[in-house]
XYZ file of N, CA and C in Angstrom:
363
model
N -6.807 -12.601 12.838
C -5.740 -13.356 12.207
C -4.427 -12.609 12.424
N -2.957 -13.537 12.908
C -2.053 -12.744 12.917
C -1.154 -13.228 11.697
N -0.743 -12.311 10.956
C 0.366 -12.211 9.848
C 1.990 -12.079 10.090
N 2.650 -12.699 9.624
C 4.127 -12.681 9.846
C 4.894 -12.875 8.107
N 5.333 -11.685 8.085
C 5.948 -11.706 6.274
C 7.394 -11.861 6.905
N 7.682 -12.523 5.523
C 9.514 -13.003 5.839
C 10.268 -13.182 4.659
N 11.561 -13.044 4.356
C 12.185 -12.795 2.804
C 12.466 -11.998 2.273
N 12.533 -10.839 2.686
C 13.109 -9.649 2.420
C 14.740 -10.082 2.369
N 15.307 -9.038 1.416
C 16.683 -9.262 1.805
C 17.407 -7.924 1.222
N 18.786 -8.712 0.605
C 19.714 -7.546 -0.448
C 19.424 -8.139 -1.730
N 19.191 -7.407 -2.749
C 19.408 -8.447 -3.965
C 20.087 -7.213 -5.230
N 20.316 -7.678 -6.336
C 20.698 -6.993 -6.851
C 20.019 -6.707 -8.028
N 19.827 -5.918 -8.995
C 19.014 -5.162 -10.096
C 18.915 -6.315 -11.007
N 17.687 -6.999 -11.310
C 17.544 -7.809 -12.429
C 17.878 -9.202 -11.324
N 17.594 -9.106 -9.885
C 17.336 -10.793 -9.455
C 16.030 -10.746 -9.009
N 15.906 -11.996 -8.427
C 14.554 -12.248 -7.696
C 14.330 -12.363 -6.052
N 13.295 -12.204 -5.586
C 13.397 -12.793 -4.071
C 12.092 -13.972 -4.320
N 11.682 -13.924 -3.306
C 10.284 -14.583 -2.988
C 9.779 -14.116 -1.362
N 8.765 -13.832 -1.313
C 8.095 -13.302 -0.231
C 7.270 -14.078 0.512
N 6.919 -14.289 1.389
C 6.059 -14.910 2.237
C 5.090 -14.323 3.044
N 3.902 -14.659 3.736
C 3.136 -14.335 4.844
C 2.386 -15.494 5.046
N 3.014 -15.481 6.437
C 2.005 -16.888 7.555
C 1.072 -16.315 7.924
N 0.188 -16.886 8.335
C -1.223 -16.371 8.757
C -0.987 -17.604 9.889
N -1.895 -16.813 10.506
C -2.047 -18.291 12.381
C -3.309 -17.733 12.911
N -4.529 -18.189 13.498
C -5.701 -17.820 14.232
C -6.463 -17.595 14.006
N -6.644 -17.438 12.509
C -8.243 -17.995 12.135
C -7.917 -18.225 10.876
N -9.121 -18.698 10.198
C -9.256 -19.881 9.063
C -8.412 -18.956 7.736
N -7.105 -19.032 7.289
C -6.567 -18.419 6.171
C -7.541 -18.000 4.827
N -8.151 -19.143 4.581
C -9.166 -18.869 3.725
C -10.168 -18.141 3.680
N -10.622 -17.565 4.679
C -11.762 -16.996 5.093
C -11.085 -15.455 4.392
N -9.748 -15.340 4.343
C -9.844 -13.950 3.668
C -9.075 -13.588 2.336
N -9.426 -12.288 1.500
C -8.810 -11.804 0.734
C -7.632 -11.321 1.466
N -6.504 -11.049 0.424
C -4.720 -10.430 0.878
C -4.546 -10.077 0.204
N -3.180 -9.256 0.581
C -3.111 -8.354 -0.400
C -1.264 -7.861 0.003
N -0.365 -7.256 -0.230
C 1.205 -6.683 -0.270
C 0.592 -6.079 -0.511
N 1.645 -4.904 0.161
C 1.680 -3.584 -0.007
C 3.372 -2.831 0.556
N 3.808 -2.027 0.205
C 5.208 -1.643 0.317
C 5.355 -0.080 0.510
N 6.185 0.417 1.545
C 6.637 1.610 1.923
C 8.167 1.790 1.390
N 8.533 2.485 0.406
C 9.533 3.373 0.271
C 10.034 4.026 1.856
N 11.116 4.484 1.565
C 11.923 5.754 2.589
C 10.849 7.085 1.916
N 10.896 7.647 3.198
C 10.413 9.142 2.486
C 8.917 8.941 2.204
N 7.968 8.064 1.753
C 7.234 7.743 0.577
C 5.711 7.213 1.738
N 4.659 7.648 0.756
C 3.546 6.648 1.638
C 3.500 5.248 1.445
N 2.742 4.206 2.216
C 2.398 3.124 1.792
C 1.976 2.629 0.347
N 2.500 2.274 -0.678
C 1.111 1.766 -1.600
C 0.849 0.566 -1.712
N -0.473 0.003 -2.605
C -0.397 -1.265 -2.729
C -0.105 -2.091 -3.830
N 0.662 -3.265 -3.791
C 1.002 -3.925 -5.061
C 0.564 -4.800 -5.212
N 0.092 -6.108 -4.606
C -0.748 -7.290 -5.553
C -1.956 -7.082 -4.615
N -3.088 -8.184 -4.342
C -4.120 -8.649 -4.472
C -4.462 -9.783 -4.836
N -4.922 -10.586 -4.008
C -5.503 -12.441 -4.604
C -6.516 -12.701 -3.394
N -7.468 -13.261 -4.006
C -8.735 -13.598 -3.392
C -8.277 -14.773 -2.643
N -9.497 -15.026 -1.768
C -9.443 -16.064 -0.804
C -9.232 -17.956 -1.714
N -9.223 -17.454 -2.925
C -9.480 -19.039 -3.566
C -8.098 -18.787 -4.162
N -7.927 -17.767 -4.464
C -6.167 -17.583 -5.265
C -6.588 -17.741 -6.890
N -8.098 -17.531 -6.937
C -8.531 -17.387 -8.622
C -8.605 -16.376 -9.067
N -8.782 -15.153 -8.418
C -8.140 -13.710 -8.953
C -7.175 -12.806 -8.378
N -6.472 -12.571 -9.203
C -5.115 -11.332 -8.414
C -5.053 -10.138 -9.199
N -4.946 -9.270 -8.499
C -4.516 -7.857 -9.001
C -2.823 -7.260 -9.007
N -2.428 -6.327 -10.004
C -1.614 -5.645 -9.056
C -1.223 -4.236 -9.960
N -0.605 -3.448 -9.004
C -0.331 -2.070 -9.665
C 0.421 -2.507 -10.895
N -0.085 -1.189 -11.805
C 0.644 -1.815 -12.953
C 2.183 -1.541 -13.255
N 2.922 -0.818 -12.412
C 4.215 -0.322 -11.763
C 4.969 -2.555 -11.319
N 4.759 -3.212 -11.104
C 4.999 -4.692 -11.170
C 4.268 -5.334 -11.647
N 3.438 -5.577 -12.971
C 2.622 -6.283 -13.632
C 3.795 -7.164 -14.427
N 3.669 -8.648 -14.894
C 4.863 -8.855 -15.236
C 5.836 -9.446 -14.805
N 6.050 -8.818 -13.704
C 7.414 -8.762 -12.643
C 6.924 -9.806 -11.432
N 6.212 -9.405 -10.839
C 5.677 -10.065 -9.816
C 4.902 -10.486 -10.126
N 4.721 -12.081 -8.686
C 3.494 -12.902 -9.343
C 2.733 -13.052 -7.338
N 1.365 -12.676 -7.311
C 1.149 -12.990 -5.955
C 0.066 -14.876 -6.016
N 0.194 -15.650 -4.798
C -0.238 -16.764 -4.934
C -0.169 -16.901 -3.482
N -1.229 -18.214 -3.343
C -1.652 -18.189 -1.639
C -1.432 -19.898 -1.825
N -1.304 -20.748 -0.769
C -1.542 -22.126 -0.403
C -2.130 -22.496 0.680
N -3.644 -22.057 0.643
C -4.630 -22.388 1.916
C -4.471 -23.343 2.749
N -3.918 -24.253 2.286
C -3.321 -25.871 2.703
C -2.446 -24.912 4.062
N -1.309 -24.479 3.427
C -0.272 -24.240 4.538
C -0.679 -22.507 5.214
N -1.578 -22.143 5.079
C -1.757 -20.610 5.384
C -0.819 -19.748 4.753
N -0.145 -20.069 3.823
C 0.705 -18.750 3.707
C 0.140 -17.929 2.170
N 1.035 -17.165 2.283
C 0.544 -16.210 1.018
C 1.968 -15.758 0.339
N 2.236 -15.934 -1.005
C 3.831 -15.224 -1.734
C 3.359 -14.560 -2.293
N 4.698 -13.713 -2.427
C 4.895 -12.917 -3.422
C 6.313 -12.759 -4.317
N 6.428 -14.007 -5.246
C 7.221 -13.606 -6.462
C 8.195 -12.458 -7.066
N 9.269 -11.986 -7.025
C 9.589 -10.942 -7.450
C 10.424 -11.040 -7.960
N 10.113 -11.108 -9.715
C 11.569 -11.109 -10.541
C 11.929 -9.843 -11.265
N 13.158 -9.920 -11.833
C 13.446 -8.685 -12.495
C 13.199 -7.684 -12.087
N 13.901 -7.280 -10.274
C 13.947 -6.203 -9.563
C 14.464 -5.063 -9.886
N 13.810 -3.681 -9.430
C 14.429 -3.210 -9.617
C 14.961 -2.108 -8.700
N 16.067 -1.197 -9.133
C 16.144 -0.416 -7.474
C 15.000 0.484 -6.909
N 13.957 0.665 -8.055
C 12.708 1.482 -7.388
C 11.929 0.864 -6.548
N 12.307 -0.724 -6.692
C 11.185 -1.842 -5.813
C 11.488 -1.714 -4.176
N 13.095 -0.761 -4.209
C 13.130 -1.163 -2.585
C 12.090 -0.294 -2.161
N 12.314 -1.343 -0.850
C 10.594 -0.654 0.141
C 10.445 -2.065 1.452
N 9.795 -1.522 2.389
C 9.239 -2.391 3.271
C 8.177 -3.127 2.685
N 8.107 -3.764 2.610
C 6.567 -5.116 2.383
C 6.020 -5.571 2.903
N 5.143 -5.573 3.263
C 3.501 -5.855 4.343
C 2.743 -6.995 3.820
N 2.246 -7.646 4.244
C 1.277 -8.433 4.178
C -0.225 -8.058 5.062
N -1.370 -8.266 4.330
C -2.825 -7.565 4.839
C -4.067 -8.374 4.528
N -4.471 -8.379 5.689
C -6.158 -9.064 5.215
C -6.983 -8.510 5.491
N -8.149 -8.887 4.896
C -9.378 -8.317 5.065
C -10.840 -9.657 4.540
N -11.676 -9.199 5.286
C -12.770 -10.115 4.567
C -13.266 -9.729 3.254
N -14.167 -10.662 2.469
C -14.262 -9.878 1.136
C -14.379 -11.479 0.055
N -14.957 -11.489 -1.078
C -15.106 -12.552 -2.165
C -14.384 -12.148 -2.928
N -13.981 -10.506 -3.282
C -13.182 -10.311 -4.192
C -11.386 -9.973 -4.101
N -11.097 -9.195 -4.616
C -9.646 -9.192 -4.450
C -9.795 -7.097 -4.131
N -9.098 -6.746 -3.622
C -9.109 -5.441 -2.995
C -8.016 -4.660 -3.008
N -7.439 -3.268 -3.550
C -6.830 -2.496 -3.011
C -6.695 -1.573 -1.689
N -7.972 -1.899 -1.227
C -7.732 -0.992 0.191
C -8.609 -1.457 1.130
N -8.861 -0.884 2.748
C -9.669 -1.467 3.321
C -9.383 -2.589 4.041
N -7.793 -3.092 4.010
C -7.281 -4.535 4.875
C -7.835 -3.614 6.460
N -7.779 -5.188 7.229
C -7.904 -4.837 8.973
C -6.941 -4.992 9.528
N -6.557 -5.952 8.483
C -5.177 -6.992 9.472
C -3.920 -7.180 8.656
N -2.741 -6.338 9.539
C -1.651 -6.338 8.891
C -0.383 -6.817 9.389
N 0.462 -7.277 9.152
C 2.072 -8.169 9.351
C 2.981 -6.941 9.545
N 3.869 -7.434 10.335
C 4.666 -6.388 10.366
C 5.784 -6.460 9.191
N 6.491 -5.254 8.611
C 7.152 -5.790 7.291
C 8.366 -6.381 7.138
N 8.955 -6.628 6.097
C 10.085 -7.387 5.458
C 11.203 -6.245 4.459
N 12.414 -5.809 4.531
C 12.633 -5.149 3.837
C 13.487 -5.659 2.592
N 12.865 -5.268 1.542
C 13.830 -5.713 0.057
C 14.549 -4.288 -0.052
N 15.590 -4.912 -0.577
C 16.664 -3.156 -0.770
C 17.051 -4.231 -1.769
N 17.141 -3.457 -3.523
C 17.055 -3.993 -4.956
C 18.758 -2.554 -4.983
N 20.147 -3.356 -5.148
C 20.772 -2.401 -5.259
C 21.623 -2.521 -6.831
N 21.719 -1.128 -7.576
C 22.123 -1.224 -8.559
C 23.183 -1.571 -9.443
């Protein structure tokens, strides 16, 4: 499956964006996804999680609240919600799959290249 995230932007402390990832080349549904975001300086971590049905989601508890992740199998894509930013949120944002029934922090195969949010104060 190839992934393409899009929606990154500038925003400012206390707005929102909305995030995206297309999926194209094999069946969207067939997998769990998941965001994940790189800081400057910083390793990868991961922030939401939603199963292949979009009936369970996870996410660090650093955006619990804040963000909301959701998929529309219909159109292949996958969001990610982000209100009440803040400047710690900037970071690159990834989109990732993997096979799986449940919802996952680690272990994707397949990853998008990223989107950058810069949250300025």
């Amino acid at each position: 499956v190839q992934l393409q995230a899009s929606g990154g932007g500038l925003v400012q402390a206390g707005g929102s964006l909305r995030l995206s990832c297309a999926a194209s080349g094999r069946t969207f549904s067939d997998y769990a996804m998941g965001w994940f975001r790189q800081a400057p300086g910083k390793e990868r971590e991961f922030v939401a999680a939603i199963s292949w049905s979009g009936g369970s989601t996870y996410y660090v508890d650093s955006v619990k609240g804040r963000f909301t992740i959701s998929r529309d199998n219909a159109k292949n894509t996958m969001y990610l919600q982000m209100d009440s930013l803040k400047p710690e949120d900037t970071a690159v944002y990834s989109c990732a799959a993997r096979f799986g029934a449940s919802v996952y922090t680690s272990g994707y195969v397949y990853w998008g290249q990223g989107t950058l949010v810069t949250v300025s104060s």
